[in-house]
Short mmCIF file of the C-alpha atoms (twelve columns), coordinates in Angstrom:
data_MODEL
# 
_entry.id   MODEL 
# 
loop_
_atom_site.group_PDB 
_atom_site.id 
_atom_site.type_symbol 
_atom_site.label_atom_id 
_atom_site.label_alt_id 
_atom_site.label_comp_id 
_atom_site.label_asym_id 
_atom_site.label_seq_id 
_atom_site.Cartn_x 
_atom_site.Cartn_y 
_atom_site.Cartn_z 
_atom_site.pdbx_PDB_model_num 
ATOM 1  C CA . ASP A 1  100.041 127.865 135.417 1 
ATOM 2  C CA . TRP A 2  103.163 125.992 135.397 1 
ATOM 3  C CA . SER A 3  104.632 127.975 132.588 1 
ATOM 4  C CA . SER A 4  104.613 131.254 134.423 1 
ATOM 5  C CA . ASP A 5  107.058 129.684 136.820 1 
ATOM 6  C CA . VAL A 6  109.556 128.782 134.244 1 
ATOM 7  C CA . CYS A 7  111.924 131.368 132.778 1 
ATOM 8  C CA . SER A 8  113.110 131.639 129.363 1 
ATOM 9  C CA . SER A 9  116.591 130.334 129.961 1 
ATOM 10 C CA . ASP A 10 115.233 127.516 131.600 1 
ATOM 11 C CA . LEU A 11 113.368 126.463 128.478 1 
ATOM 12 C CA . LYS A 12 116.622 126.717 126.607 1 
ATOM 13 C CA . LYS A 13 118.027 123.998 128.782 1 
ATOM 14 C CA . ILE A 14 115.127 121.283 128.046 1 
ATOM 15 C CA . LYS A 15 116.338 118.748 125.575 1 
ATOM 16 C CA . VAL A 16 114.220 117.312 123.026 1 
ATOM 17 C CA . TYR A 17 115.128 114.457 120.373 1 
ATOM 18 C CA . SER A 18 117.181 115.752 117.600 1 
ATOM 19 C CA . LYS A 19 116.104 115.582 113.876 1 
ATOM 20 C CA . GLU A 20 118.832 113.257 113.353 1 
ATOM 21 C CA . LEU A 21 118.063 111.264 115.994 1 
ATOM 22 C CA . GLY A 22 114.297 111.071 114.994 1 
ATOM 23 C CA . ASP A 23 115.431 110.398 111.462 1 
ATOM 24 C CA . ALA A 24 117.626 107.586 112.079 1 
ATOM 25 C CA . ILE A 25 114.947 105.749 114.313 1 
ATOM 26 C CA . VAL A 26 112.550 105.981 111.454 1 
ATOM 27 C CA . ARG A 27 115.327 104.409 109.064 1 
ATOM 28 C CA . GLY A 28 116.176 101.880 111.758 1 
ATOM 29 C CA . ARG A 29 112.563 100.924 112.317 1 
ATOM 30 C CA . CYS A 30 111.619 100.716 108.648 1 
ATOM 31 C CA . ALA A 31 114.919 98.480  107.833 1 
ATOM 32 C CA . LEU A 32 113.391 95.943  110.237 1 
ATOM 33 C CA . LYS A 33 109.860 96.451  108.663 1 
ATOM 34 C CA . ILE A 34 108.203 97.157  111.848 1 
ATOM 35 C CA . SER A 35 105.616 99.666  112.998 1 
ATOM 36 C CA . GLN A 36 105.554 102.505 115.508 1 
ATOM 37 C CA . SER A 37 103.436 100.161 117.518 1 
ATOM 38 C CA . GLU A 38 105.687 97.198  117.259 1 
ATOM 39 C CA . LEU A 39 108.604 99.380  118.096 1 
ATOM 40 C CA . ALA A 40 106.941 100.547 121.156 1 
ATOM 41 C CA . LYS A 41 106.053 97.030  122.587 1 
ATOM 42 C CA . ARG A 42 109.405 95.636  122.094 1 
ATOM 43 C CA . CYS A 43 110.689 98.864  124.232 1 
ATOM 44 C CA . ASN A 44 107.829 98.566  126.715 1 
ATOM 45 C CA . VAL A 45 106.414 101.994 125.981 1 
ATOM 46 C CA . VAL A 46 103.131 103.467 124.598 1 
ATOM 47 C CA . PRO A 47 103.825 104.316 120.814 1 
ATOM 48 C CA . GLY A 48 103.230 108.004 121.465 1 
ATOM 49 C CA . VAL A 49 106.518 108.021 122.713 1 
ATOM 50 C CA . ILE A 50 107.855 106.448 119.341 1 
ATOM 51 C CA . GLN A 51 106.099 108.966 117.514 1 
ATOM 52 C CA . GLU A 52 107.024 111.932 119.556 1 
ATOM 53 C CA . MET A 53 110.911 110.692 119.301 1 
ATOM 54 C CA . GLU A 54 110.503 110.527 115.918 1 
ATOM 55 C CA . SER A 55 108.817 113.773 114.968 1 
ATOM 56 C CA . HIS A 56 111.681 115.288 117.750 1 
ATOM 57 C CA . LYS A 57 109.038 116.768 119.292 1 
ATOM 58 C CA . GLY A 58 109.284 114.515 123.031 1 
ATOM 59 C CA . LEU A 59 111.325 115.360 125.976 1 
ATOM 60 C CA . TYR A 60 114.628 113.836 125.631 1 
ATOM 61 C CA . ASN A 61 114.977 110.469 127.876 1 
ATOM 62 C CA . ALA A 62 118.396 108.303 127.999 1 
ATOM 63 C CA . GLU A 63 116.718 105.235 129.261 1 
ATOM 64 C CA . ILE A 64 114.348 105.107 126.455 1 
ATOM 65 C CA . THR A 65 116.728 106.088 124.068 1 
ATOM 66 C CA . ASN A 66 119.056 103.259 124.958 1 
ATOM 67 C CA . LYS A 67 116.100 100.834 124.800 1 
ATOM 68 C CA . VAL A 68 114.832 102.134 121.086 1 
ATOM 69 C CA . LEU A 69 118.363 102.042 119.729 1 
ATOM 70 C CA . LYS A 70 119.375 98.874  121.351 1 
ATOM 71 C CA . VAL A 71 116.254 97.154  119.877 1 
ATOM 72 C CA . LEU A 72 117.066 98.888  116.602 1 
ATOM 73 C CA . LYS A 73 120.819 97.889  116.610 1 
ATOM 74 C CA . LEU A 74 121.906 101.522 116.335 1 
ATOM 75 C CA . SER A 75 124.764 103.272 118.108 1 
ATOM 76 C CA . PHE A 76 124.298 106.156 120.301 1 
ATOM 77 C CA . THR A 77 127.829 106.989 119.974 1 
ATOM 78 C CA . ASP A 78 127.232 108.096 115.868 1 
ATOM 79 C CA . ARG A 79 127.957 111.701 116.097 1 
ATOM 80 C CA . ARG A 80 125.019 112.211 113.671 1 
ATOM 81 C CA . PHE A 81 122.498 112.086 116.936 1 
ATOM 82 C CA . ASN A 82 124.419 114.710 118.976 1 
# 
């Protein structure tokens, strides 16, 4: 069981998508009138990745985040995402 090898201080270091970023992705996707599946296709990821980002449950991945933000024409430097 992998969880027995991870101490609680290590778990606090794991980054997930913030609610603000997830909400911004939803707004950006809706503004373009595209589905999660279409956004996933444009970013070359599976739809579940977009769903996890939007629900702020997925583990943070900078490369995927940059692809999504580029497609949605959003800026990661917006302080709301931090």
